[in-house]
Every structure is written in structure tokens, then in C-alpha cells.
Amino acid sequence: MAEAHQAVAFQFAVTDEGVLLHVDKSAVQSALSALFHLIYTRYYRIKTSFLKGIFPATPLSLLVVTGGVFVLYAIGYDPSYGVLSLLSTIPRFFGIPISVWNTVTLLAQSTIIWTSLCYIQRYTLRALLLYKGWMFDKRGTRSFKTKVWAVLVKLVAGTSSPLLGSYQKSIPLLPVPRLDDTCSRYLKSVRPLLNDEEYEEKKRLVEEFKKGPGNKLQFYVTLKSWTSTNYVTDWWEKYVYHGWRGSVMINSNYYATDQMGIPISTNQAARAGLYTHLAMKMKSEIENETLTPLIIMNLIPLCSYQYKRLFGTCRIPGKEQDHLSISSPAESRHIVAHRNGKWYKIPAYHKNRLLSGAEIQWQLQQIIDDDSKPTNPGDQYIAALTTAERPFWAEIRETHFSKGTNRENMEAIEKAAFLLCLDDSTPKKADPVDSSEVLSKYCNDLIHGQGYKFWFDKSFSTIFYKNAVLGSNAEHSWGDAPIIGHLLEYCSAAEYEI
């Protein structure tokens, strides 16, 4: 009951002397701190949504437009084109001073004009980003057409610092190719695989498809493209990735290597602690939308949708279809580490403060120094279940991990920001003349982890070898390699700055 007493901020008792009131200052401070944090979070979320909603325009442009409308009215020009005169009877009917009514009307008019300009600016930028000629310019040079286009993009995009999701509504929609183009590309792709007789049969089937259901399906796809930014995404995720019933290891997951230069540290716990701190810092920047989006040539923004699923995401196996479990920011404030068959849940925050690299290093060092054997030897290979075929893994998960301690442990892994493996092996240094064999062994370990080092359903797992070399294995359905690459470059760059 001690915990319950500590949670009570106010206590009172009725005695013969009256009512005695006891105030727990620490509980009151905690409650107020939580309240202020909630208010600030809601305010910041509203502010962020507003800034993303008006991008590439800025709040300053609203002041400029409003000022311009009022100046025009002051010099005798009616910017409403007679609307103010038509509505002049309304304030008299309700007894509103005409000066107040005119001010409100001009503010409303300024807002309408500014909103219209915001949409014009946004869709102009979207139209400019449809240009693909820059891809065909020679490296290091730009054609005159590309130079003109680049100037226009800079002018329309403005000079404001974009948030992570600012460009999302300005990125062009994925175009639907013509039916004839789709069919001809299909035939071109299968031609090397078929002999002449098989190819002629395939051509006949394609013609039947074009004359039959092809046009109807093309119409449906076109309708879908009008209501989504990418008409392929949900189908691709559902049927190509989550519909796959085989093992995700090797077949779907991919790996990312450490930088090939001189490592900044050879201390396993030190580098893993700093990496964890920096990764969680990036997680916070993604949640707050302060992470700078990827922009090619400082002109072409890339979609940032997948960043939201980088941390705290896990693929959940199903007998017929998998799905993604995406934890909230509050649920994924920890990581899970494993070493020598033992699993650890490591907090990355103390209250609302992100732990430093040194503080996380201290926790990891205790894990590395623990030479005790696991209670259950099979725990070392528990992650091998994620390499199994999906229906089998789904049945095992439902049977053995749906209740009790096993369920709690499973939730800790699935809701963790990411998984950390502290390995005892040491990759050999690459030979300066021929490093292919050494790198092959290193990459082989990252792609399969001997079948049990990685939790292959996690959005990504990172391994740190004894000499502090790192590598990552990533599940593919939530996102693509540029996101993991951005994470590793973010951490590597920050390592040299600290």
C-alpha cells in the first residue's frame, strides 16, 4: 500500500480538534509537472500541425497579407470589391460599431486571401517537383532548363526551415501509368524468361486482358490514386510483405554496416551507450518533427512518412496475414538488450529526461560484466522463432506468449524502441589489399545473425561486437534502407562531434 499512499497529494482526517489537512508537496509537484507537460505537448502538437499545414507559407506571410489589406483600405481602396458596403447593414442591425465590424471583416478577408495563396504556393511547388529532367543531367553540371527550374523551386519553397513532415502535402502524387505502357513493360520484363512459343502465348493473354478486365481495373486504380498520395503503398505492404508466409530472414530483411573508417571507440559499452543515446535523441526529434528532412540537391524533398515507424515498431505474425504494431512514444521509451542468452529491459529516460550516453553505458557495462548463466539455456535462442515460417511462428506466439510473464516479456520486446545485441565475437580487421573475405563474413553475420542474434520482427536490431564495431538488421515492411542509413549517419556524425 506504500505506493498508493505516495500517490495521494491531499489527505485529511476529522478529529475532535477539527479537520486536519495534509499536503504532500512532492505529489503535488509531480501532478503539476505532468499537467504542464501535457499542456505543452498539446500546444506543441497544435503548433506543429499548423506550421505543416501552411507550408511552404509561413505565419509571417499572414501578417504581410493582413497588413497589405489594411493599408489598401486605409488609402481608400476597398479590397473586398464592395463586400463591405453590402454587409454594412449588419452591424447597424446588431448595434455593432462600424469600425469594429470593418476590422473583423478585413481580418476575415485577409485570412481567406492568405489561405488561397497558401494553396496556390503549395500546388505550384508540387507541380514544379514533377520535373525529372535533373536526373538526366551530366554529373556536376546542370542544363539551362534545370537551372531555371531550380531557381523557381527555391522561390516557391521559400527560406523557412521545414519540419520533418512539412513537404508531405507538396510531394507529387504517384502517377498511374497508362494500361498500354503497363502491358508493354510486363512483356518486356518476362521476355528473357520465355521461349518464343511461351512468349507468343503471353502476348495473347495480355491482349485478352487489355480487351477484358484491364480497362475496368485501370479505372479503379485511377480512382484510388485520387484519394491517396501513393496508390500502391497499402497493397504493396499487405500483399508483398505481410502476405509472405515464408521466413523474413534473408528473404525480406536487410542489413546495414558500420562505417568502414577508423572507429571512434573500441569500448563496446561506451559506443553502444552513446549510440543508444543518439538514436533515442533522433527518436525524440522525429516525434517533435524537428529532424531535418532528406532533400536531394537541397531541392527535391523525399517522403518522410516512414520515419514515424522507425522506432517502437514490430511485425506481428499472423496465420494468414501479418500486421505492424506501432507503439506510442510513451510506450517505447526503453530498449531491450540481450547478451549470452539473457534479456534486459533498459530505460532510456529518467522521468522526462533522456539519459546521457555515459548513464546508458553504465547500465550496459553491468550487463557485460555479468558472467552468470541464464536460468533457461533456451532463452539464448528464443529469437530464432522470428526466423520461422510465419504461420508456425504465429501459432507458437499465440500458444506460449499470450499470457503471464511470457506475454509481459514479449510486450517489452515488441514495444521497445529497438533491440540491442551485445556480442562477444570480434570481427577481424579488413585486409588493406583484399578485404572481400572479411567483409563477407561480417555481412553474412548481419543478414542472418546465426539465426538468433536479432529479433527479426523488430523495425531494426543493432549488434555491437566486442571491439565496438556495429551493424544493423532491419525488417522491411515498415520502411526502406534510406531511413536506416539516415539513422546510422546521424549517429556516426554526432559521434565525431562529441
PDB file of C-alpha atoms in Angstrom, residues 189-374:
ATOM      1  CA  SER A 189      10.243  -7.964 -68.295  1.00  0.00           C
ATOM      2  CA  VAL A 190       9.196 -11.570 -68.969  1.00  0.00           C
ATOM      3  CA  ARG A 191      10.738 -11.869 -72.468  1.00  0.00           C
ATOM      4  CA  PRO A 192      14.152 -13.149 -71.261  1.00  0.00           C
ATOM      5  CA  LEU A 193      12.434 -15.885 -69.234  1.00  0.00           C
ATOM      6  CA  LEU A 194      10.284 -17.340 -72.018  1.00  0.00           C
ATOM      7  CA  ASN A 195      10.936 -19.116 -75.292  1.00  0.00           C
ATOM      8  CA  ASP A 196       9.275 -17.887 -78.482  1.00  0.00           C
ATOM      9  CA  GLU A 197       6.206 -20.107 -78.133  1.00  0.00           C
ATOM     10  CA  GLU A 198       5.649 -19.179 -74.478  1.00  0.00           C
ATOM     11  CA  TYR A 199       6.169 -15.518 -75.255  1.00  0.00           C
ATOM     12  CA  GLU A 200       3.556 -15.548 -78.033  1.00  0.00           C
ATOM     13  CA  GLU A 201       1.088 -17.160 -75.645  1.00  0.00           C
ATOM     14  CA  LYS A 202       1.852 -14.486 -73.054  1.00  0.00           C
ATOM     15  CA  LYS A 203       1.227 -11.771 -75.669  1.00  0.00           C
ATOM     16  CA  ARG A 204      -2.140 -13.315 -76.471  1.00  0.00           C
ATOM     17  CA  LEU A 205      -3.117 -13.323 -72.785  1.00  0.00           C
ATOM     18  CA  VAL A 206      -2.043  -9.699 -72.434  1.00  0.00           C
ATOM     19  CA  GLU A 207      -4.248  -8.691 -75.367  1.00  0.00           C
ATOM     20  CA  GLU A 208      -7.191 -10.530 -73.807  1.00  0.00           C
ATOM     21  CA  PHE A 209      -6.525  -8.738 -70.538  1.00  0.00           C
ATOM     22  CA  LYS A 210      -6.481  -5.345 -72.250  1.00  0.00           C
ATOM     23  CA  LYS A 211      -9.774  -6.030 -74.012  1.00  0.00           C
ATOM     24  CA  GLY A 212     -11.353  -7.614 -70.929  1.00  0.00           C
ATOM     25  CA  PRO A 213     -10.837  -6.597 -67.269  1.00  0.00           C
ATOM     26  CA  GLY A 214      -7.851  -4.344 -67.963  1.00  0.00           C
ATOM     27  CA  ASN A 215      -9.764  -1.114 -68.595  1.00  0.00           C
ATOM     28  CA  LYS A 216     -12.052  -1.694 -65.626  1.00  0.00           C
ATOM     29  CA  LEU A 217      -9.111  -2.297 -63.283  1.00  0.00           C
ATOM     30  CA  GLN A 218      -7.315   0.733 -64.712  1.00  0.00           C
ATOM     31  CA  PHE A 219     -10.367   2.846 -63.858  1.00  0.00           C
ATOM     32  CA  TYR A 220     -10.433   1.572 -60.265  1.00  0.00           C
ATOM     33  CA  VAL A 221      -6.711   2.217 -59.808  1.00  0.00           C
ATOM     34  CA  THR A 222      -7.132   5.748 -61.161  1.00  0.00           C
ATOM     35  CA  LEU A 223      -9.961   6.412 -58.696  1.00  0.00           C
ATOM     36  CA  LYS A 224      -7.788   5.133 -55.838  1.00  0.00           C
ATOM     37  CA  SER A 225      -4.902   7.360 -56.896  1.00  0.00           C
ATOM     38  CA  TRP A 226      -7.124  10.421 -56.478  1.00  0.00           C
ATOM     39  CA  THR A 227      -7.694   9.647 -52.787  1.00  0.00           C
ATOM     40  CA  SER A 228      -4.149   8.691 -51.749  1.00  0.00           C
ATOM     41  CA  THR A 229      -0.651  10.062 -52.168  1.00  0.00           C
ATOM     42  CA  ASN A 230       0.604   6.633 -53.246  1.00  0.00           C
ATOM     43  CA  TYR A 231      -1.981   4.165 -54.528  1.00  0.00           C
ATOM     44  CA  VAL A 232       0.491   1.261 -54.260  1.00  0.00           C
ATOM     45  CA  THR A 233       1.640   1.574 -50.627  1.00  0.00           C
ATOM     46  CA  ASP A 234      -1.100  -0.284 -48.762  1.00  0.00           C
ATOM     47  CA  TRP A 235      -1.376  -3.027 -51.385  1.00  0.00           C
ATOM     48  CA  TRP A 236       2.391  -3.475 -51.518  1.00  0.00           C
ATOM     49  CA  GLU A 237       2.645  -3.673 -47.737  1.00  0.00           C
ATOM     50  CA  LYS A 238      -0.304  -6.053 -47.411  1.00  0.00           C
ATOM     51  CA  TYR A 239       0.303  -8.483 -50.270  1.00  0.00           C
ATOM     52  CA  VAL A 240       4.042  -8.303 -50.973  1.00  0.00           C
ATOM     53  CA  TYR A 241       5.313  -8.097 -47.394  1.00  0.00           C
ATOM     54  CA  HIS A 242       2.661  -9.111 -44.861  1.00  0.00           C
ATOM     55  CA  GLY A 243       1.158 -11.750 -47.118  1.00  0.00           C
ATOM     56  CA  TRP A 244       4.530 -13.524 -47.366  1.00  0.00           C
ATOM     57  CA  ARG A 245       4.314 -16.791 -45.428  1.00  0.00           C
ATOM     58  CA  GLY A 246       7.955 -17.830 -45.532  1.00  0.00           C
ATOM     59  CA  SER A 247      10.822 -16.730 -43.282  1.00  0.00           C
ATOM     60  CA  VAL A 248      11.583 -12.996 -43.262  1.00  0.00           C
ATOM     61  CA  MET A 249      15.264 -13.620 -42.525  1.00  0.00           C
ATOM     62  CA  ILE A 250      17.270 -13.224 -45.768  1.00  0.00           C
ATOM     63  CA  ASN A 251      14.073 -13.241 -47.862  1.00  0.00           C
ATOM     64  CA  SER A 252      12.803  -9.842 -46.675  1.00  0.00           C
ATOM     65  CA  ASN A 253      15.038  -8.292 -44.023  1.00  0.00           C
ATOM     66  CA  TYR A 254      18.145  -6.335 -44.964  1.00  0.00           C
ATOM     67  CA  TYR A 255      21.296  -5.209 -43.158  1.00  0.00           C
ATOM     68  CA  ALA A 256      23.356  -2.049 -42.750  1.00  0.00           C
ATOM     69  CA  THR A 257      27.065  -1.942 -41.955  1.00  0.00           C
ATOM     70  CA  ASP A 258      29.197   0.280 -39.787  1.00  0.00           C
ATOM     71  CA  GLN A 259      31.344   2.984 -41.356  1.00  0.00           C
ATOM     72  CA  MET A 260      34.458   1.469 -42.872  1.00  0.00           C
ATOM     73  CA  GLY A 261      36.830   4.077 -41.450  1.00  0.00           C
ATOM     74  CA  ILE A 262      38.628   4.085 -38.120  1.00  0.00           C
ATOM     75  CA  PRO A 263      36.082   3.561 -35.294  1.00  0.00           C
ATOM     76  CA  ILE A 264      35.873   6.369 -32.795  1.00  0.00           C
ATOM     77  CA  SER A 265      35.963   3.907 -29.887  1.00  0.00           C
ATOM     78  CA  THR A 266      36.849   0.277 -29.302  1.00  0.00           C
ATOM     79  CA  ASN A 267      34.972   0.142 -25.988  1.00  0.00           C
ATOM     80  CA  GLN A 268      31.828  -1.897 -26.560  1.00  0.00           C
ATOM     81  CA  ALA A 269      29.740  -0.444 -23.709  1.00  0.00           C
ATOM     82  CA  ALA A 270      30.872   3.139 -24.388  1.00  0.00           C
ATOM     83  CA  ARG A 271      29.987   3.141 -28.067  1.00  0.00           C
ATOM     84  CA  ALA A 272      26.750   1.197 -27.554  1.00  0.00           C
ATOM     85  CA  GLY A 273      25.717   3.639 -24.812  1.00  0.00           C
ATOM     86  CA  LEU A 274      26.426   6.661 -26.978  1.00  0.00           C
ATOM     87  CA  TYR A 275      24.675   5.076 -29.969  1.00  0.00           C
ATOM     88  CA  THR A 276      21.586   4.377 -27.842  1.00  0.00           C
ATOM     89  CA  HIS A 277      21.546   7.960 -26.550  1.00  0.00           C
ATOM     90  CA  LEU A 278      21.875   9.383 -30.062  1.00  0.00           C
ATOM     91  CA  ALA A 279      19.262   7.018 -31.514  1.00  0.00           C
ATOM     92  CA  MET A 280      16.779   7.981 -28.792  1.00  0.00           C
ATOM     93  CA  LYS A 281      17.611  11.638 -29.423  1.00  0.00           C
ATOM     94  CA  MET A 282      16.739  11.129 -33.086  1.00  0.00           C
ATOM     95  CA  LYS A 283      13.532   9.389 -31.977  1.00  0.00           C
ATOM     96  CA  SER A 284      12.628  12.497 -29.963  1.00  0.00           C
ATOM     97  CA  GLU A 285      13.363  14.748 -32.957  1.00  0.00           C
ATOM     98  CA  ILE A 286      11.129  12.597 -35.152  1.00  0.00           C
ATOM     99  CA  GLU A 287       8.299  12.815 -32.623  1.00  0.00           C
ATOM    100  CA  ASN A 288       8.748  16.593 -32.341  1.00  0.00           C
ATOM    101  CA  GLU A 289       9.138  16.967 -36.144  1.00  0.00           C
ATOM    102  CA  THR A 290      12.438  18.838 -35.634  1.00  0.00           C
ATOM    103  CA  LEU A 291      14.539  16.339 -37.595  1.00  0.00           C
ATOM    104  CA  THR A 292      15.665  17.911 -40.872  1.00  0.00           C
ATOM    105  CA  PRO A 293      14.050  16.042 -43.783  1.00  0.00           C
ATOM    106  CA  LEU A 294      16.151  14.471 -46.520  1.00  0.00           C
ATOM    107  CA  ILE A 295      16.341  16.830 -49.504  1.00  0.00           C
ATOM    108  CA  ILE A 296      18.236  15.812 -52.648  1.00  0.00           C
ATOM    109  CA  MET A 297      20.499  18.569 -54.007  1.00  0.00           C
ATOM    110  CA  ASN A 298      18.826  20.824 -51.441  1.00  0.00           C
ATOM    111  CA  LEU A 299      15.886  20.952 -53.872  1.00  0.00           C
ATOM    112  CA  ILE A 300      13.927  17.682 -54.027  1.00  0.00           C
ATOM    113  CA  PRO A 301      12.351  16.557 -50.732  1.00  0.00           C
ATOM    114  CA  LEU A 302      11.884  12.872 -50.001  1.00  0.00           C
ATOM    115  CA  CYS A 303       8.786  11.441 -48.331  1.00  0.00           C
ATOM    116  CA  SER A 304       9.192  11.283 -44.536  1.00  0.00           C
ATOM    117  CA  TYR A 305       6.217   9.034 -43.750  1.00  0.00           C
ATOM    118  CA  GLN A 306       8.373   6.017 -42.861  1.00  0.00           C
ATOM    119  CA  TYR A 307      10.264   7.869 -40.118  1.00  0.00           C
ATOM    120  CA  LYS A 308       7.195   7.578 -37.881  1.00  0.00           C
ATOM    121  CA  ARG A 309       7.649   3.797 -37.897  1.00  0.00           C
ATOM    122  CA  LEU A 310      11.405   3.690 -37.315  1.00  0.00           C
ATOM    123  CA  PHE A 311      11.217   3.255 -33.520  1.00  0.00           C
ATOM    124  CA  GLY A 312       8.882   1.140 -31.410  1.00  0.00           C
ATOM    125  CA  THR A 313       7.581  -0.854 -34.370  1.00  0.00           C
ATOM    126  CA  CYS A 314       7.332  -4.616 -34.596  1.00  0.00           C
ATOM    127  CA  ARG A 315       5.924  -7.003 -37.177  1.00  0.00           C
ATOM    128  CA  ILE A 316       3.340  -9.307 -35.580  1.00  0.00           C
ATOM    129  CA  PRO A 317       2.995 -12.757 -37.191  1.00  0.00           C
ATOM    130  CA  GLY A 318      -0.414 -13.990 -38.311  1.00  0.00           C
ATOM    131  CA  LYS A 319      -1.530 -17.348 -39.642  1.00  0.00           C
ATOM    132  CA  GLU A 320      -2.725 -15.779 -42.891  1.00  0.00           C
ATOM    133  CA  GLN A 321      -1.558 -12.163 -42.720  1.00  0.00           C
ATOM    134  CA  ASP A 322       0.994 -10.259 -40.626  1.00  0.00           C
ATOM    135  CA  HIS A 323       0.496  -6.713 -39.375  1.00  0.00           C
ATOM    136  CA  LEU A 324       2.583  -3.951 -37.826  1.00  0.00           C
ATOM    137  CA  SER A 325       2.342  -2.971 -34.173  1.00  0.00           C
ATOM    138  CA  ILE A 326       3.400   0.672 -33.741  1.00  0.00           C
ATOM    139  CA  SER A 327       3.917   1.723 -30.130  1.00  0.00           C
ATOM    140  CA  SER A 328       3.211   5.229 -28.916  1.00  0.00           C
ATOM    141  CA  PRO A 329       6.174   7.456 -27.950  1.00  0.00           C
ATOM    142  CA  ALA A 330       5.380   6.931 -24.253  1.00  0.00           C
ATOM    143  CA  GLU A 331       5.390   3.129 -24.640  1.00  0.00           C
ATOM    144  CA  SER A 332       8.752   2.984 -26.451  1.00  0.00           C
ATOM    145  CA  ARG A 333      10.991   4.893 -24.038  1.00  0.00           C
ATOM    146  CA  HIS A 334      13.131   1.823 -23.399  1.00  0.00           C
ATOM    147  CA  ILE A 335      15.310  -0.576 -25.362  1.00  0.00           C
ATOM    148  CA  VAL A 336      15.798  -4.314 -24.971  1.00  0.00           C
ATOM    149  CA  ALA A 337      19.322  -5.765 -24.903  1.00  0.00           C
ATOM    150  CA  HIS A 338      20.428  -9.370 -24.875  1.00  0.00           C
ATOM    151  CA  ARG A 339      23.754 -10.995 -24.194  1.00  0.00           C
ATOM    152  CA  ASN A 340      24.733 -14.599 -23.566  1.00  0.00           C
ATOM    153  CA  GLY A 341      21.128 -15.791 -23.503  1.00  0.00           C
ATOM    154  CA  LYS A 342      19.901 -13.147 -21.037  1.00  0.00           C
ATOM    155  CA  TRP A 343      17.458 -10.382 -21.899  1.00  0.00           C
ATOM    156  CA  TYR A 344      17.302  -6.947 -20.299  1.00  0.00           C
ATOM    157  CA  LYS A 345      14.798  -4.081 -20.453  1.00  0.00           C
ATOM    158  CA  ILE A 346      16.822  -0.845 -20.243  1.00  0.00           C
ATOM    159  CA  PRO A 347      15.127   2.510 -19.592  1.00  0.00           C
ATOM    160  CA  ALA A 348      16.401   5.370 -21.750  1.00  0.00           C
ATOM    161  CA  TYR A 349      14.658   8.085 -19.720  1.00  0.00           C
ATOM    162  CA  HIS A 350      14.564   9.164 -16.108  1.00  0.00           C
ATOM    163  CA  LYS A 351      11.204  10.879 -15.688  1.00  0.00           C
ATOM    164  CA  ASN A 352      11.201  13.097 -18.810  1.00  0.00           C
ATOM    165  CA  ARG A 353      14.982  13.410 -19.179  1.00  0.00           C
ATOM    166  CA  LEU A 354      16.847  11.406 -21.784  1.00  0.00           C
ATOM    167  CA  LEU A 355      19.740   9.562 -20.160  1.00  0.00           C
ATOM    168  CA  SER A 356      23.209  10.539 -21.331  1.00  0.00           C
ATOM    169  CA  GLY A 357      25.487   8.171 -23.192  1.00  0.00           C
ATOM    170  CA  ALA A 358      27.557   7.677 -20.040  1.00  0.00           C
ATOM    171  CA  GLU A 359      24.492   6.774 -17.974  1.00  0.00           C
ATOM    172  CA  ILE A 360      23.374   4.207 -20.532  1.00  0.00           C
ATOM    173  CA  GLN A 361      26.967   2.949 -20.824  1.00  0.00           C
ATOM    174  CA  TRP A 362      26.981   2.254 -17.071  1.00  0.00           C
ATOM    175  CA  GLN A 363      23.875   0.067 -17.428  1.00  0.00           C
ATOM    176  CA  LEU A 364      25.342  -1.800 -20.391  1.00  0.00           C
ATOM    177  CA  GLN A 365      28.618  -2.340 -18.586  1.00  0.00           C
ATOM    178  CA  GLN A 366      26.777  -4.084 -15.737  1.00  0.00           C
ATOM    179  CA  ILE A 367      25.255  -6.409 -18.327  1.00  0.00           C
ATOM    180  CA  ILE A 368      28.634  -7.119 -19.949  1.00  0.00           C
ATOM    181  CA  ASP A 369      30.259  -7.780 -16.552  1.00  0.00           C
ATOM    182  CA  ASP A 370      27.520 -10.242 -15.577  1.00  0.00           C
ATOM    183  CA  ASP A 371      29.003 -13.685 -16.238  1.00  0.00           C
ATOM    184  CA  SER A 372      26.125 -15.654 -14.707  1.00  0.00           C
ATOM    185  CA  LYS A 373      24.438 -18.247 -16.851  1.00  0.00           C
ATOM    186  CA  PRO A 374      20.821 -17.844 -17.965  1.00  0.00           C
TER     187      PRO A 374
END
